Tab-separated table of C-alpha atoms in Angstrom:
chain	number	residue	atom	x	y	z
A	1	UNK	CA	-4.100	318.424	125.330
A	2	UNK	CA	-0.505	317.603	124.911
A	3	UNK	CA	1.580	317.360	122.218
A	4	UNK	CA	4.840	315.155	121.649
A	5	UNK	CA	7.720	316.938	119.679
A	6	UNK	CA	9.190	314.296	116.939
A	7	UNK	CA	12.823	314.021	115.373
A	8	UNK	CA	12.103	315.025	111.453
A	9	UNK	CA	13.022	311.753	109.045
A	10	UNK	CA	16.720	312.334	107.148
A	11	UNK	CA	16.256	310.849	103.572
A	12	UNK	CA	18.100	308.045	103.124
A	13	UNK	CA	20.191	309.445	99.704
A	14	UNK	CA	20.793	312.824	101.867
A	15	UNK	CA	24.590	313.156	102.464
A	16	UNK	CA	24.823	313.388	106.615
A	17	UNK	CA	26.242	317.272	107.659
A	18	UNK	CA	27.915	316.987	110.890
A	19	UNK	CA	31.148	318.184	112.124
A	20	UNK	CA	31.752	314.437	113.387
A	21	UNK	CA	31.601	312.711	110.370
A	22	UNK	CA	32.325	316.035	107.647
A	23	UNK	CA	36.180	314.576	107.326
A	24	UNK	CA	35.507	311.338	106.626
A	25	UNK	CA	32.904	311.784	104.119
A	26	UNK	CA	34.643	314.631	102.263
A	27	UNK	CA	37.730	312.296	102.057
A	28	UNK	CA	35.996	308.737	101.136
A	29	UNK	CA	33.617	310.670	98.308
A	30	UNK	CA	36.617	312.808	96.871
A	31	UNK	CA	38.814	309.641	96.719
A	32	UNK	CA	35.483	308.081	94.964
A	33	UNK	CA	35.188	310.981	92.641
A	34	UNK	CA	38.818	312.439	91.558
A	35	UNK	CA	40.558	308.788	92.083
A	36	UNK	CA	38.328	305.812	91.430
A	37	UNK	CA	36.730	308.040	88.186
A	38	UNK	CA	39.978	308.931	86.618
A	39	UNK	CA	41.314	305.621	87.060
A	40	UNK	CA	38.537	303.168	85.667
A	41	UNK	CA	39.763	303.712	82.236
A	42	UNK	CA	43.512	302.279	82.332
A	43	UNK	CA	44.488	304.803	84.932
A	44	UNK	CA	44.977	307.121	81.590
A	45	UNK	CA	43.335	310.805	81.529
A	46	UNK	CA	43.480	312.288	78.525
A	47	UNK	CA	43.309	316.111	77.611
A	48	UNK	CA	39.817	317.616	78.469
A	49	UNK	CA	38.637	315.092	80.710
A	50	UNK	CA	37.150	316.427	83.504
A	51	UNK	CA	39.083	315.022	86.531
A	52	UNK	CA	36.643	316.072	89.233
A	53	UNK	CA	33.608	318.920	89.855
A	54	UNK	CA	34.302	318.604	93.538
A	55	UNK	CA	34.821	321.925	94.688
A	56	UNK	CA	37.582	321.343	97.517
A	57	UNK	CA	40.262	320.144	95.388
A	58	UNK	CA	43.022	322.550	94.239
A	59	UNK	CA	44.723	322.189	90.549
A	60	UNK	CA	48.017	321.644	90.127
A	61	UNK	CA	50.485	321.054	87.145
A	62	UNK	CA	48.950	319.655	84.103
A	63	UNK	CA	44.894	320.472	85.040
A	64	UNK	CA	43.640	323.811	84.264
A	65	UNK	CA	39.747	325.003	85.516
A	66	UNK	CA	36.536	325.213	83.485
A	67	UNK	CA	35.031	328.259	83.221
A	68	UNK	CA	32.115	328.906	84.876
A	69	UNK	CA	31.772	325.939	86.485
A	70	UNK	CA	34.346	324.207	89.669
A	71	UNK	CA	35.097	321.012	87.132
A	72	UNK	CA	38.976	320.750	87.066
A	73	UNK	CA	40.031	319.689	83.409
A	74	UNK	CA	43.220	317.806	82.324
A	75	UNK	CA	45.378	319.468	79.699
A	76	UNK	CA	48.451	316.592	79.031
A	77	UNK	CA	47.742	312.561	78.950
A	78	UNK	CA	48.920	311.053	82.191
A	79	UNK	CA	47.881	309.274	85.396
A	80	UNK	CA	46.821	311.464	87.868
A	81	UNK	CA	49.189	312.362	90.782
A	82	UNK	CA	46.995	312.697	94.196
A	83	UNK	CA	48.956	315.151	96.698
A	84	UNK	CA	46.551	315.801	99.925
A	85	UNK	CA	43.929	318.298	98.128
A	86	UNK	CA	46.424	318.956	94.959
A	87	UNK	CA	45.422	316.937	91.737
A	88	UNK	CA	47.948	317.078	88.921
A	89	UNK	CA	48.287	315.061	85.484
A	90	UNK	CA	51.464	313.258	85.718
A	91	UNK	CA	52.462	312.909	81.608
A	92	UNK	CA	52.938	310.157	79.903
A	93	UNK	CA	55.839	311.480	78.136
A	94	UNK	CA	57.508	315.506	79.285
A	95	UNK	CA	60.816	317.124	78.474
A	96	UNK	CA	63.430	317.207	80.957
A	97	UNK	CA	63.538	319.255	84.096
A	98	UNK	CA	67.331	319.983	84.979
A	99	UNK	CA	68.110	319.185	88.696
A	100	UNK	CA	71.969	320.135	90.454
A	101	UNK	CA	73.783	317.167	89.551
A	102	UNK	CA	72.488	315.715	87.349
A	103	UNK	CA	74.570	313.759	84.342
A	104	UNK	CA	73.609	314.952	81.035
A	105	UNK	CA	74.970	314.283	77.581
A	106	UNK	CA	74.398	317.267	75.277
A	107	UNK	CA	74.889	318.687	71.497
A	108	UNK	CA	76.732	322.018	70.760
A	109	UNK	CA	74.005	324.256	69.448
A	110	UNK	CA	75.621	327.502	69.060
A	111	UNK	CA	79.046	329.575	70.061
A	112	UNK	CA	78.864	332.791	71.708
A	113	UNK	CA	81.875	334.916	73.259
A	114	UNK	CA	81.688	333.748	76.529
A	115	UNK	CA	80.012	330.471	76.838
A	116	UNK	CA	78.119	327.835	74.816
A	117	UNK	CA	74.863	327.391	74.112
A	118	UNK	CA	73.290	323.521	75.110
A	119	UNK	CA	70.778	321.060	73.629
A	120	UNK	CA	69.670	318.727	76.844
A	121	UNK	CA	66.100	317.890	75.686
A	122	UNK	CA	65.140	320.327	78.358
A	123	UNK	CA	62.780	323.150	77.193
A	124	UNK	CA	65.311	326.011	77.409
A	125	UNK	CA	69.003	325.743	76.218
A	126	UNK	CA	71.585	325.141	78.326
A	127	UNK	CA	74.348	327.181	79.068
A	128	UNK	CA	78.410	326.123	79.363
A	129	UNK	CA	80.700	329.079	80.939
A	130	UNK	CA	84.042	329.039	79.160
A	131	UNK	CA	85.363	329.348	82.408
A	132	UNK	CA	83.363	326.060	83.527
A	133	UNK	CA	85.583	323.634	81.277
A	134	UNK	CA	89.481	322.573	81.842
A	135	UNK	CA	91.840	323.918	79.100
A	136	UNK	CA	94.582	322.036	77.608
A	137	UNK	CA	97.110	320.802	80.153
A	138	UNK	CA	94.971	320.579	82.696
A	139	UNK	CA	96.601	324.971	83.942
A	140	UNK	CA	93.813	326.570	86.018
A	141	UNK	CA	93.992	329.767	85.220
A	142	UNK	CA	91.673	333.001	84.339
A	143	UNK	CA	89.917	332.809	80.655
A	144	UNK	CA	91.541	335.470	78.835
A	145	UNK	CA	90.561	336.976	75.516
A	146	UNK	CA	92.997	334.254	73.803
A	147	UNK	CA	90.992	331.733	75.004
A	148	UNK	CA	87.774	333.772	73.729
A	149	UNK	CA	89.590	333.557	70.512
A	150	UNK	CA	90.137	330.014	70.463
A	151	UNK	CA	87.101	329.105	71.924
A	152	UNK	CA	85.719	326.808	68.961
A	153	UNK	CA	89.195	324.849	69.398
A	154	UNK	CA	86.976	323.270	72.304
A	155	UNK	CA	83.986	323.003	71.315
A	156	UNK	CA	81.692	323.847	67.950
A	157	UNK	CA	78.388	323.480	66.454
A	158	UNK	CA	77.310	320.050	66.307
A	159	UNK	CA	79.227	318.514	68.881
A	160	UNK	CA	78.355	316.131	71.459
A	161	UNK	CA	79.283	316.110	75.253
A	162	UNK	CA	79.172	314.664	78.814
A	163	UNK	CA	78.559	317.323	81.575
A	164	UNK	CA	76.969	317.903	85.181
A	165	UNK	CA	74.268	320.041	85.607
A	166	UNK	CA	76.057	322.821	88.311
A	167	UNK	CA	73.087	325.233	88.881
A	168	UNK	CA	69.792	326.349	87.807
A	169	UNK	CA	68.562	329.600	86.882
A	170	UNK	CA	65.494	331.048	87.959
A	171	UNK	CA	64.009	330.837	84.315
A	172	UNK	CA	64.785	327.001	84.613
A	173	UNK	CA	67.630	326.952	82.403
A	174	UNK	CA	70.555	325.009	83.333
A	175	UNK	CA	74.505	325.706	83.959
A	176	UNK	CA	76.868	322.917	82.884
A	177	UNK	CA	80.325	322.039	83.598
A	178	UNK	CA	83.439	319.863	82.923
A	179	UNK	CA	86.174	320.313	85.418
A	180	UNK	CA	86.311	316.183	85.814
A	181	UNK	CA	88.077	313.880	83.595
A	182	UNK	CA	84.900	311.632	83.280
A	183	UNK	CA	82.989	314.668	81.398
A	184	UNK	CA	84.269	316.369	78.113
A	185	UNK	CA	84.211	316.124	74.570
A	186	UNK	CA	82.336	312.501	73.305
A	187	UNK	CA	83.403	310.442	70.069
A	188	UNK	CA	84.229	307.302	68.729
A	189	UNK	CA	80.913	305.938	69.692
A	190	UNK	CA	77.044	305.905	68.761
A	191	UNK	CA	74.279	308.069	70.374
A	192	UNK	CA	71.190	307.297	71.299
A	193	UNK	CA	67.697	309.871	72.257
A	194	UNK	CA	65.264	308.048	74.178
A	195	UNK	CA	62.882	309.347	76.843
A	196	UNK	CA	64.145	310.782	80.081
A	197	UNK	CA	62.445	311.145	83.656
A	198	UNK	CA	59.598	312.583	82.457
A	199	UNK	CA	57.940	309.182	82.565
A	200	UNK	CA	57.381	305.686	80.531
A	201	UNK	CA	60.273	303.416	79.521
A	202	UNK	CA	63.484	305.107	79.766
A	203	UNK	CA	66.758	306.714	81.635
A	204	UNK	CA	65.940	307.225	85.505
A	205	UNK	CA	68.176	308.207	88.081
A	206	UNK	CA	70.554	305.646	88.968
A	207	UNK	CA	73.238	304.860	91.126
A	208	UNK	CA	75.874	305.030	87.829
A	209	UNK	CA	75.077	306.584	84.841
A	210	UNK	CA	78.219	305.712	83.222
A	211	UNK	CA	80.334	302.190	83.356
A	212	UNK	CA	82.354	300.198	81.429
A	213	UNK	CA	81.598	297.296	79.652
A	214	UNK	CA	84.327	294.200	79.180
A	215	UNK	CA	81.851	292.444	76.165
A	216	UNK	CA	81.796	289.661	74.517
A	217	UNK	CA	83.431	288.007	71.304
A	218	UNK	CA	86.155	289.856	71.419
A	219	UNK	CA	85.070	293.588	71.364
A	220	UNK	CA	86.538	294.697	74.127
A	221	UNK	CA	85.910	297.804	76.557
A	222	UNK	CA	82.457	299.274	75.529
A	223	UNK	CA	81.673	302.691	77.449
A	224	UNK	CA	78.272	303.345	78.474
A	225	UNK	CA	76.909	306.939	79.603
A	226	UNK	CA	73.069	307.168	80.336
A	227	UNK	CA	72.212	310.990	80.687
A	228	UNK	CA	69.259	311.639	82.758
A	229	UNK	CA	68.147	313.673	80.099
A	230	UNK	CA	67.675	310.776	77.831
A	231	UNK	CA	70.306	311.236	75.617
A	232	UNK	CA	72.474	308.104	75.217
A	233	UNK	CA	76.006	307.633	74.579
A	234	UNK	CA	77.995	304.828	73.806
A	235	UNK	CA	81.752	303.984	72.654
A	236	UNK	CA	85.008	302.432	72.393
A	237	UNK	CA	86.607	302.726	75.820
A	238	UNK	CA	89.180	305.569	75.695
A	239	UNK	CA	90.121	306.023	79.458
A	240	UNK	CA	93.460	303.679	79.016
A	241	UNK	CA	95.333	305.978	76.711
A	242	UNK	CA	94.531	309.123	78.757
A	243	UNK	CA	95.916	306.928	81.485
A	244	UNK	CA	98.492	305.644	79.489
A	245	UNK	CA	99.582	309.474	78.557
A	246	UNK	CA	99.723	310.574	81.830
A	247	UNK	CA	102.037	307.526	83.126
A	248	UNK	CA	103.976	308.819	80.327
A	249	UNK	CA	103.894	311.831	81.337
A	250	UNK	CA	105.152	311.423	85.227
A	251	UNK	CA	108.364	308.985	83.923
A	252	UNK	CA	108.851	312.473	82.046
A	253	UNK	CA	108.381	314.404	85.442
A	254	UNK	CA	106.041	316.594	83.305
A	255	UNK	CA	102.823	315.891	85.082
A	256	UNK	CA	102.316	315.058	88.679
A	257	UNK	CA	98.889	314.712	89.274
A	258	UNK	CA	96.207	312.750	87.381
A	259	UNK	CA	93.880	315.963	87.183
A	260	UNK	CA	96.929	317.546	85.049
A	261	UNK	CA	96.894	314.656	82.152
A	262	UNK	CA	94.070	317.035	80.186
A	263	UNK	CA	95.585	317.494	76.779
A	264	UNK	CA	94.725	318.358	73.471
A	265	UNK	CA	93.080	315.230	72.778
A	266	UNK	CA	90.274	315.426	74.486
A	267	UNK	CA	88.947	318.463	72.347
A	268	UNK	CA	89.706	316.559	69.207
A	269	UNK	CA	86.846	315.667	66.344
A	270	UNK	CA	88.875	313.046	65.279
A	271	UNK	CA	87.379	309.100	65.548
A	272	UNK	CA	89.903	306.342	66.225
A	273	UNK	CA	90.163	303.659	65.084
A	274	UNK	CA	87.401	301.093	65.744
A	275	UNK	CA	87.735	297.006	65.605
A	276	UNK	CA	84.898	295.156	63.626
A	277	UNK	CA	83.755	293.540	66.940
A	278	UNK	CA	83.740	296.422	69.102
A	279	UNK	CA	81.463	297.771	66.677
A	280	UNK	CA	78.996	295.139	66.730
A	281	UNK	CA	78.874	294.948	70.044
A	282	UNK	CA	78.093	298.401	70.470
A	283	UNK	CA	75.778	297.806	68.127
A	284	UNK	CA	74.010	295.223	70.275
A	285	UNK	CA	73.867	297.453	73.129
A	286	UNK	CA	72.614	300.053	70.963
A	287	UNK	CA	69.792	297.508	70.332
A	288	UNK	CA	69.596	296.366	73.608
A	289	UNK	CA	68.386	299.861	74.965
A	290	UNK	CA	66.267	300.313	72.081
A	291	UNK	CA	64.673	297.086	73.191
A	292	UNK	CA	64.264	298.123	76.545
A	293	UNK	CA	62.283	301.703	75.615
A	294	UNK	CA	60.076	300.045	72.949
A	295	UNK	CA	58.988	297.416	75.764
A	296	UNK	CA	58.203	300.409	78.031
A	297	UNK	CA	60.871	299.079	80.811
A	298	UNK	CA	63.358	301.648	82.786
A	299	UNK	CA	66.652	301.705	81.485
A	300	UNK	CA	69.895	301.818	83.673
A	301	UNK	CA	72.612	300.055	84.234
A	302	UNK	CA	70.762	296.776	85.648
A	303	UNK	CA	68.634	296.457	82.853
A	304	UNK	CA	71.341	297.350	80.547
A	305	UNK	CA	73.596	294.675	81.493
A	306	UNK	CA	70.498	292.286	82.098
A	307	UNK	CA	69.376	292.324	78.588
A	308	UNK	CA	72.719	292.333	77.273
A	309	UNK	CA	73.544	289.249	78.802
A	310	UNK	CA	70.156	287.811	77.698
A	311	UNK	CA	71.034	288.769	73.732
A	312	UNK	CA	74.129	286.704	74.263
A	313	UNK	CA	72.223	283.631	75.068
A	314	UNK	CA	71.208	281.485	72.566
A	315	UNK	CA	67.179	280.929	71.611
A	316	UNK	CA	65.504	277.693	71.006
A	317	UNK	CA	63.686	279.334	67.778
A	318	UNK	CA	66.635	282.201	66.659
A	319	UNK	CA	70.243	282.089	67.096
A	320	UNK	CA	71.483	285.328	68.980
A	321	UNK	CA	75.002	284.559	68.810
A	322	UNK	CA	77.258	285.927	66.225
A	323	UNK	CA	79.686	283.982	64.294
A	324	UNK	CA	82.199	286.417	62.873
A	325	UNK	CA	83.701	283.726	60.898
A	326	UNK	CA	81.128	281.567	59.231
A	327	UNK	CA	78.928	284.921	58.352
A	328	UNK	CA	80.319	288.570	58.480
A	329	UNK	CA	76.588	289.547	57.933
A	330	UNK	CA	74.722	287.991	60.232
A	331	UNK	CA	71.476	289.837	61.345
A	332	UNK	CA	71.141	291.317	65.057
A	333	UNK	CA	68.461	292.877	65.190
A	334	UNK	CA	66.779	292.922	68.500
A	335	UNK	CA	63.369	294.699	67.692
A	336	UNK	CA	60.115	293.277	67.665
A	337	UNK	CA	59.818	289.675	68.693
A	338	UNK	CA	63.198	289.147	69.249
A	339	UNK	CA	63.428	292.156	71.039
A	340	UNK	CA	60.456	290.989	73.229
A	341	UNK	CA	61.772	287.868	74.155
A	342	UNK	CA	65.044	289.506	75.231
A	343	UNK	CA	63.824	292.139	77.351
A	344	UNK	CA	61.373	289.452	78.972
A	345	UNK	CA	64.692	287.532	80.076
A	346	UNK	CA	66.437	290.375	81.280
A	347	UNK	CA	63.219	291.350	83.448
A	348	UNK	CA	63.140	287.650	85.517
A	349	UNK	CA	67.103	287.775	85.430
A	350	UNK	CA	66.852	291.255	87.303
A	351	UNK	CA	63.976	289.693	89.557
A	352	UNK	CA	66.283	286.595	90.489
């Protein structure tokens, strides 16, 4: 008698084992199971949900592990950021990270003997050396203890300024500085604290994070300084009388170079004076921006200038344009529909 050996039958729901085909499946059913899953609900996660069981995947920043069990758990709300086998929460809203070089606008938190102490938005304090700023009349020189003494002339509690981020410590905290005539002391202006990079509508990294401004009905220069950090600043242009000092200056054969024209000024608390129409028009910008983070749309200097123009335009249903003659209190607010309707025109004006 002889007998005939048979193949056994593979179920059909059985997942095939082979080396051949291992890769392919592993990939396809993970991308099925971490991707597709967290993604069918408005590509939102939200804290707790269980962003895969698979046990292949490895947790990155915003995901922590279930105990017992291989489930890997989200702890912030975000979309979820796929790296080969790393799955982390991207959130919808985070506090700034510093980076070298970065253009950040800051508030004056505290005074120590050395160096000052930074708000950034970022989750430690910042940290300017006394020996990272330029002192009056632009003399490079060694900080002594006079200028320990006198450090508050600078800079004190409370006030605001443009710096670069020059290093990062190991603990994540940053290291500013001022050695340029574009950063210092800010005034004469309005500021602004939207979100930064950490995600949503507001300031990303742009080509310029600070330009001038030539607006309309008559208000002049308006500067404009986006910190990555979120923090907003914007004023009465101020470069032409530093310029205007240091021409001054060389007819006086005082000052040579333009990187000597620092003076006292710059460290002063004082606000000029400021024209009717250069404040409203700052005040439109200011508005302008808000528009743009309450729309959930990137702000920089495209967008900026986009929706500016668009506010200038007049609507078919409300009149955007000012009339500083007919009525001194006319309203220009540009939240809520208004607001909409700008931001929508500055979005196709960018496009074309």
């Amino acid at each position: 008698m002889t007998f005939s050996i048979q193949a056994p039958a593979v179920p059909p729901n059985n997942r095939k084992s082979t080396s051949q085909d291992s890769d392919a499946s592993i990939d396809s059913d993970d991308e099925h199971d971490a991707v597709r899953s967290a993604r069918r609900r408005a590509a939102v996660i939200t804290p707790g949900e269980v962003v895969t069981d698979e046990p292949q995947w490895m947790r990155g920043h915003g995901t922590t592990a279930s105990p017992g069990s291989t489930a890997i758990l989200a702890t912030v709300a975000g979309t979820l950021l796929r790296t080969n086998k790393l799955l982390s929460i991207q959130p919808l809203r985070a506090r700034y990270t510093p980076e070298i070089g970065d253009l950040v606008v800051g508030r004056i938190v505290s005074v120590e003997a050395k160096r000052w102490k930074v708000d950034v938005s970022a989750p430690l304090l910042a940290h300017l050396p006394l020996s990272a700023i330029n002192l009056p009349g632009g003399i490079l020189r060694k900080r002594t203890s006079t200028d320990e003494l006198a450090i508050r002339t600078f800079f004190s509690e409370g006030d605001l300024l443009v710096a670069e981020v020059q290093s990062v410590y190991q603990d994540g905290a940053a290291s500013l500085h001022t050695r340029s005539l574009r950063y210092g002391k800010l005034r004469n202006g309005i500021f602004l604290r939207v979100s930064g990079t950490g995600g949503g509508g507001g300031v990303v990294r742009a080509r310029r994070q600070v330009w001038t401004i030539n607006t309309a009905n008559g208000g002049g220069d308006v500067d404009v300084v986006l910190g990555v950090n979120g923090y907003i600043w914007i004023c009465k242009h101020s470069r032409g009388e530093l310029v205007a000092s240091s021409e001054e200056a060389k007819k006086m054969n005082e000052i040579t170079r333009m990187e000597e024209a620092v003076s006292e000024s710059m460290y002063s608390s004082r606000n000029d004076d400021i024209p009717p129409q250069t404040r409203r028009e700052i005040a439109r910008l200011t508005g302008c921006v808000r528009a743009l983070v309450e729309n959930g749309i990137r702000v920089d200097e495209e967008m900026v200038m986009a929706a500016y123009h668009a506010s200038l335009n007049p609507d078919d249903n409300v009149d955007m344009t000012m009339h500083y003659e007919e009525d001194e209190e006319a309203d220009e607010y540009l939240g809520g529909s208004r607001g909409s309707r700008v931001v929508a025109a500055a979005v196709e004006a960018a496009k074309g």
